[in-house]
Every structure is written in structure tokens, then in C-alpha cells.
Short mmCIF file of C-alpha atoms and ligand atoms in Angstrom, two decimals:
data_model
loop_
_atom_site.label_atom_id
_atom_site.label_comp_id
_atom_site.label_asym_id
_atom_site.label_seq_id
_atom_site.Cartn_x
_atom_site.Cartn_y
_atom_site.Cartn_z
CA UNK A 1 -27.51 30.81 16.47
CA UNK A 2 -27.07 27.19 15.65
CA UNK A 3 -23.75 25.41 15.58
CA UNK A 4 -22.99 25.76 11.79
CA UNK A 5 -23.91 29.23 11.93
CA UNK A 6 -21.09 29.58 14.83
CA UNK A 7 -18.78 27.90 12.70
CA UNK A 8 -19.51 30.16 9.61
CA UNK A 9 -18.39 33.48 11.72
CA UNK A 10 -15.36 32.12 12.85
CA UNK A 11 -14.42 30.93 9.60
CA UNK A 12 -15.27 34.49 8.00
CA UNK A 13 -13.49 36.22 11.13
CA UNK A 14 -10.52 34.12 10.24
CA UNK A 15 -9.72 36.42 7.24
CA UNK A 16 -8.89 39.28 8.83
CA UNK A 17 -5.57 37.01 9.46
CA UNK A 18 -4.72 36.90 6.15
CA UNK A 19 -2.22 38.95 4.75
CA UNK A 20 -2.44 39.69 1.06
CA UNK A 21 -0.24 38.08 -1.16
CA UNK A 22 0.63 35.43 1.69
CA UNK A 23 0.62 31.37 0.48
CA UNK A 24 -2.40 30.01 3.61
CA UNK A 25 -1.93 26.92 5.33
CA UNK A 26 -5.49 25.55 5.60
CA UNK A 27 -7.07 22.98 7.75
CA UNK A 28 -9.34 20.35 7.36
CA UNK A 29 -13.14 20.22 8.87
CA UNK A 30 -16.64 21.38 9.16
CA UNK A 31 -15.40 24.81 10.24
CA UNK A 32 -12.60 25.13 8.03
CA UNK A 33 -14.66 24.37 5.23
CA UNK A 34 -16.50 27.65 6.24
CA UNK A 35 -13.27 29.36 6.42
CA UNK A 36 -12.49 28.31 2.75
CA UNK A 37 -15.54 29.35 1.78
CA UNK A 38 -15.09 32.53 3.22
CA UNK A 39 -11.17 32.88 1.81
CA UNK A 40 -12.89 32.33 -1.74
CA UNK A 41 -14.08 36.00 -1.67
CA UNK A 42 -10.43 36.92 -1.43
CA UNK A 43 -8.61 34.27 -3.88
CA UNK A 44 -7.23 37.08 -5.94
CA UNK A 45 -5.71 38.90 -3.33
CA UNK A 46 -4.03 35.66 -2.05
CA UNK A 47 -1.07 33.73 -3.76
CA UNK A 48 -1.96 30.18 -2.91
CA UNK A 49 -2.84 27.47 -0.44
CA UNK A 50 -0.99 25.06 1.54
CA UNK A 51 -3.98 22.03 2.34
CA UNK A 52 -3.97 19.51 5.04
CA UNK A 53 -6.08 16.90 3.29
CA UNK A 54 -7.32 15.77 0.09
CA UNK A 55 -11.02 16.74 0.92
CA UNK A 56 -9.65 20.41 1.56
CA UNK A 57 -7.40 20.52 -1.35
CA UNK A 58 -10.85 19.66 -3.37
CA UNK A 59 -12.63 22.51 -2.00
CA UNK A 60 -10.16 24.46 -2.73
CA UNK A 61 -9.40 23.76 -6.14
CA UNK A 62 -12.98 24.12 -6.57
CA UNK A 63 -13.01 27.73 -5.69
CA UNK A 64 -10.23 28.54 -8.12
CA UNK A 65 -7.66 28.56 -5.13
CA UNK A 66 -4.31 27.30 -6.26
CA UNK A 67 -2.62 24.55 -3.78
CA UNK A 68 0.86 23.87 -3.38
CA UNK A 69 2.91 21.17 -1.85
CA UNK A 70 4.24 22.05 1.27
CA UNK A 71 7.61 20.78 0.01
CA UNK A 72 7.54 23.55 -2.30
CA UNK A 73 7.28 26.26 -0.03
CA UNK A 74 9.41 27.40 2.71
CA UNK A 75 7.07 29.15 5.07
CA UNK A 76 3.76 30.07 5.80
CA UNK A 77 2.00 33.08 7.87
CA UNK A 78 -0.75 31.25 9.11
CA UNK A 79 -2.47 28.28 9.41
CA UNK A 80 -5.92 28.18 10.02
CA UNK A 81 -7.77 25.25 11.03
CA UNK A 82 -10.65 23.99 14.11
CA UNK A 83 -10.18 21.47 17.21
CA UNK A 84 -12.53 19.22 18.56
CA UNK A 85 -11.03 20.65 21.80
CA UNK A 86 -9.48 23.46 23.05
CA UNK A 87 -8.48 24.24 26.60
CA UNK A 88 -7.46 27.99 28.27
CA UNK A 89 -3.47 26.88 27.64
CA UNK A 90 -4.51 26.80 24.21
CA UNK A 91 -3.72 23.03 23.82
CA UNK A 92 -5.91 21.59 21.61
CA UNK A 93 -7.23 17.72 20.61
CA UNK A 94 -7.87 16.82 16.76
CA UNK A 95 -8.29 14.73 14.54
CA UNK A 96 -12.07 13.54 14.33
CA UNK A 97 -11.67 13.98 10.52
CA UNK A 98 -8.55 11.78 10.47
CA UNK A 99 -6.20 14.55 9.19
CA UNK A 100 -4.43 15.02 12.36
CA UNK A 101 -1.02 14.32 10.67
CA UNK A 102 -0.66 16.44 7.35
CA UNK A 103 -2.54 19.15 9.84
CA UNK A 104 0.70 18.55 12.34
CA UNK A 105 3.00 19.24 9.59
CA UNK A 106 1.39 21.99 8.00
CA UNK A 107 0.70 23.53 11.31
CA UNK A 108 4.44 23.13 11.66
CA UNK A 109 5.61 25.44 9.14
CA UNK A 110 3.40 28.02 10.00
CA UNK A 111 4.27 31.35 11.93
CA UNK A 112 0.77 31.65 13.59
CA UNK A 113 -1.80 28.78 14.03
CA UNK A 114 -5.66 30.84 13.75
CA UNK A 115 -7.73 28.27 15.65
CA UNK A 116 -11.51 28.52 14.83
CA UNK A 117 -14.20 26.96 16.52
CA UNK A 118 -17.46 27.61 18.60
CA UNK A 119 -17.79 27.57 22.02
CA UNK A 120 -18.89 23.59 22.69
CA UNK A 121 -14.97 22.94 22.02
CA UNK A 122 -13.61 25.08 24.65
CA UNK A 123 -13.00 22.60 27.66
CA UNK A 124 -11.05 22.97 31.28
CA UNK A 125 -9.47 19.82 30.78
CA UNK A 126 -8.65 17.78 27.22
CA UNK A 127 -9.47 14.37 27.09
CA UNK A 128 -13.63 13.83 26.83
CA UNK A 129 -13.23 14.26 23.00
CA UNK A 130 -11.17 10.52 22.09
CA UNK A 131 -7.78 10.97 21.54
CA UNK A 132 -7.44 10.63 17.76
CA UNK A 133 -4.13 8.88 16.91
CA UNK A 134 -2.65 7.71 13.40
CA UNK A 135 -0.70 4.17 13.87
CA UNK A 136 1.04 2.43 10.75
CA UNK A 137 -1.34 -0.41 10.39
CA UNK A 138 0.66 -3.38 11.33
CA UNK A 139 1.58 -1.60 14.71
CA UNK A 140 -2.30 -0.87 15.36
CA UNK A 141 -2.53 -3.86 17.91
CA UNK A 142 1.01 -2.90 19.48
CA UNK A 143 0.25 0.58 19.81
CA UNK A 144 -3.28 0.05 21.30
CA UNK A 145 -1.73 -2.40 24.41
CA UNK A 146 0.34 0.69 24.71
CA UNK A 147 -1.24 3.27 25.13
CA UNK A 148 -3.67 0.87 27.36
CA UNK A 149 -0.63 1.29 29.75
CA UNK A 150 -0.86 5.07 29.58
CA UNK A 151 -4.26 4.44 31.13
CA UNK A 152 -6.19 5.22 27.75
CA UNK A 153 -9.15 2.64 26.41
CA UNK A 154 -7.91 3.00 22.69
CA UNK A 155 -10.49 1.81 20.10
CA UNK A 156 -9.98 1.30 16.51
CA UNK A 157 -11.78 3.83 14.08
CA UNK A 158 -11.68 0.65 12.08
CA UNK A 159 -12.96 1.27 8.10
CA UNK A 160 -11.23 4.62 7.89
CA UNK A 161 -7.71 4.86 5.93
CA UNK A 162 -6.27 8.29 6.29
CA UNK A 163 -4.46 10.70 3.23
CA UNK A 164 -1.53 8.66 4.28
CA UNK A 165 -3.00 5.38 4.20
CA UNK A 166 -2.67 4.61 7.99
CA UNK A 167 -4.99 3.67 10.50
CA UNK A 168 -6.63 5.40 13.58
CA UNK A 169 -6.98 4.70 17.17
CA UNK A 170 -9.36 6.97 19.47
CA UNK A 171 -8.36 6.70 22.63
CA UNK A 172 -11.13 6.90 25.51
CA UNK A 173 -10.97 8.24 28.84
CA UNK A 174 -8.01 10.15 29.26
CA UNK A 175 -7.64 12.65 31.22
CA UNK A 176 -5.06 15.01 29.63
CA UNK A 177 -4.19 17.44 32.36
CA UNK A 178 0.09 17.35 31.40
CA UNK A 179 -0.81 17.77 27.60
CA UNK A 180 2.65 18.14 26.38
CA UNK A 181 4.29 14.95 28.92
CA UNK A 182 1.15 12.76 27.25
CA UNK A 183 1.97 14.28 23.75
CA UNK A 184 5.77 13.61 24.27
CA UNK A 185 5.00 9.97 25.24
CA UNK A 186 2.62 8.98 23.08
CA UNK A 187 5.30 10.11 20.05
CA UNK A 188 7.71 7.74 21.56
CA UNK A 189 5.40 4.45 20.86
CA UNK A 190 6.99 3.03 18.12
CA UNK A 191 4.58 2.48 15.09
CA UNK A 192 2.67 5.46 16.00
CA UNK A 193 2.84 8.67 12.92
CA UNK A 194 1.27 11.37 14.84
CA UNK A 195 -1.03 12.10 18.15
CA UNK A 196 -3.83 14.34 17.81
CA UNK A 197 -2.52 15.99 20.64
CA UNK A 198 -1.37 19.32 19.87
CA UNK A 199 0.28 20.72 22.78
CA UNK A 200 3.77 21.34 21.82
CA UNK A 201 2.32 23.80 18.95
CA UNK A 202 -0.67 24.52 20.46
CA UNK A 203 -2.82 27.70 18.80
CA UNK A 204 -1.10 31.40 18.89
CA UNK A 205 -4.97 32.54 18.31
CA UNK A 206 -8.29 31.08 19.06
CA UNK A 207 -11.61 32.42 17.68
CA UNK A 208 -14.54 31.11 19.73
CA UNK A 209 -18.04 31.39 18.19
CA UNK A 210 -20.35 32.27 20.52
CA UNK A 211 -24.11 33.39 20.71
CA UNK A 212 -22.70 37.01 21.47
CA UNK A 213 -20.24 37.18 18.63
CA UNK A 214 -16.71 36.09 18.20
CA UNK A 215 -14.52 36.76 21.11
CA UNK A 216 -10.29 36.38 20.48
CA UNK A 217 -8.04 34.74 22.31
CA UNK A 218 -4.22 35.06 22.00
CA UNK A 219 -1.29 33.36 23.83
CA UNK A 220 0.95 36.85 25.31
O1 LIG B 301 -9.11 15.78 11.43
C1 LIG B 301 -9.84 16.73 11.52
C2 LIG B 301 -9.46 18.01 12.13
O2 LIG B 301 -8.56 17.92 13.19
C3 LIG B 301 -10.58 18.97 12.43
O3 LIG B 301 -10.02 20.24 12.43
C4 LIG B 301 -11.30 18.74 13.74
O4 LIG B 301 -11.78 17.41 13.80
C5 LIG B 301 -12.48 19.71 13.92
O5 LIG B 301 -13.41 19.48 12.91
P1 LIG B 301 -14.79 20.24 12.86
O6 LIG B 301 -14.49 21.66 12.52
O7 LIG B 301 -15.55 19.54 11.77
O8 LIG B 301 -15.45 20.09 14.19
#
């Protein structure tokens, strides 16, 4: 099976998550666009969405899926959405696509996070995949010589403006193997919005494409 067609089962095994008349918090990504493909077959037995981005909020709109702002809405099931990596703690690194904050939040008010991705994301260690993280722009050069000092190489993902109209670092070899001490310190640096770093509310479910099917993982 190729890649894509990895990312198309998990999205379609993601459903199964979905209770019926439930609002769905929905990521933002290659995969997840599979998923909302997949959760267009059942946009009459849902209520609405919850989206993490603008590109996802398109998609759905598209499909006839209602979205809602998350300020309008007081909890969600699930959230479903991929990683760019995922380790066995279920601690996870995104933000490649740039949504890494509105996915935080989202990801926030949901009861379960569904991770979906194929197998080249599952990793011992977090940290090969850059560190994706969202700086107000005048504190880019600030928070860059800081997280220098946390021993990262932090390069600017310059030419990309996120939903929120900030800017993006990736930070280069790290090492994450204290996800949640790196997470807690990199949200102290002052001008930074979010990390993509998501340790603290890691996944409660991961579905892992792989060449023999979709195998489930779920924190006890
Ligand atoms: O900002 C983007 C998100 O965190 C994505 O969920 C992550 O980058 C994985 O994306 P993809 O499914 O395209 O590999």
C-alpha cells in the first residue's frame, strides 16, 4: 500500500469513533483530510464540526458539514486529527501544516483525542521531525536565541503566516526524551503562542496504518 492509501484507512477507521449526533473536533492535514472525506458519508448522522484551520473548515463546508466556533460549544467527544510523530507514551510532535495552535485548543476541549496516522510517524524518541513552534512575530528573533539555549537549532519557516497570523520556528535537533519538561519550558518563553509539542494532552487513541491493516492503540 502506498502512504496515501495508509492515510485513507485510518481516516475511514476513525469513524467508528464517532458517536451520532456528537459536534467533531477535526484536525488539520493530509490524513485528516481523508478522515473528512470519510466523515462526509455520515454528515447527516452528525450535528456539526469543530475545525482547527481555515483549510479544514473549507473542506468541510464543502461537504455540506456545518462548522461551529469553538466558543460556541462547550464540549466535544472527540477530536480527530494526525502527527508528524508519535512515540509509544503517546506524545506526539505537530505542526508541519502550521495549525499546531487552533489544533492545541481544539484538542483541548475534547474528551478523547483519535490520533491517525501510518506507521512512518511512529518513533522511539520525538525530536527527528523539527519542532514546529508558533512565535508572535516580533518575538521570532527572541524566541529563536531561546530556545538555542534549550539546545534546539530553531529555523524560521519564513513565508508562512499561520490562521492566527503568527510566525513559525522549526526547531532542529532535539532530542525530546522528557516531552512534557521540554513542552512545559518551551510555554514559558515569552512571545511564544503554542509548541507543537503535545505531551501534556497527548492522544487517548492512536490508529497506525500499516501494510497489514490498522492496528489500535489506547492509553489504559
Ligand atoms: O499542522 C498540521 C498538523 O499538525 C498535522 O496534523 C500534521 O502536520 C500531520 O499532517 P499530515 O497528516 O499531512 O502528515
Amino acid at each position: 500500500m502506498t502512504q496515501d492509501e495508509l492515510k485513507q484507512a485510518v481516516g475511514q477507521a476513525a469513524l467508528k469513533y464517532i458517536t451520532p449526533g456528537s459536534i467533531v473536533g477535526v484536525g488539520t492535514g493530509s490524513t485528516v483530510n481523508h478522515f473528512i472525506t470519510a466523515l462526509g458519508s455520515m454528515k447527516d448522522d452528525i450535528e456539526a464540526a469543530v475545525s482547527s484551520s481555515e483549510a479544514s473548515t473549507t473542506r468541510l463546508r464543502e461537504l455540506g458539514i456545518q462548522v461551529l466556533d469553538l466558543n460556541d460549544v462547550d464540549e466535544l467527544d472527540v477530536y480527530v486529527d494526525g502527527a508528524d510523530e508519535i512515540n509509544e507514551q503517546m506524545e506526539m510532535i505537530k505542526g508541519g501544516g502550521a495549525a499546531l495552535t487552533r489544533e492545541k485548543i481544539v484538542a483541548a476541549v475534547a474528551k478523547r483525542f483519535i490520533c491517525i496516522v501510518d506507521e512512518s510517524k511512529l518513533v522511539p524518541v520525538l525530536g527527528k521531525f523539527p519542532l514546529p513552534v508558533e512565535v508572535i512575530p516580533m518575538a521570532r528573533n527572541y524566541v529563536a536565541r531561546e530556545l538555542a539555549k534549550l539546545g534546539g537549532r530553531p529555523i524560521w519557516r519564513g513565508g508562512v503566516v499561520t490562521d492566527n497570523g503568527n510566525h513559525i520556528l522549526d526547531v532542529h535537533d532535539l532530542t525530546i526524551d522528557q516531552a512534557k519538561r521540554l513542552e512545559s519550558q518551551i510555554n514559558g518563553i515569552v512571545g511564544v503562542v503554542t509548541s507543537g509539542l503535545f505531551a501534556h494532552r497527548g492522544a487517548d487513541v492512536a490508529l497506525i496504518g500499516t501494510a497489514n491493516g490498522v492496528i489500535t492503540r489506547e492509553t489504559e
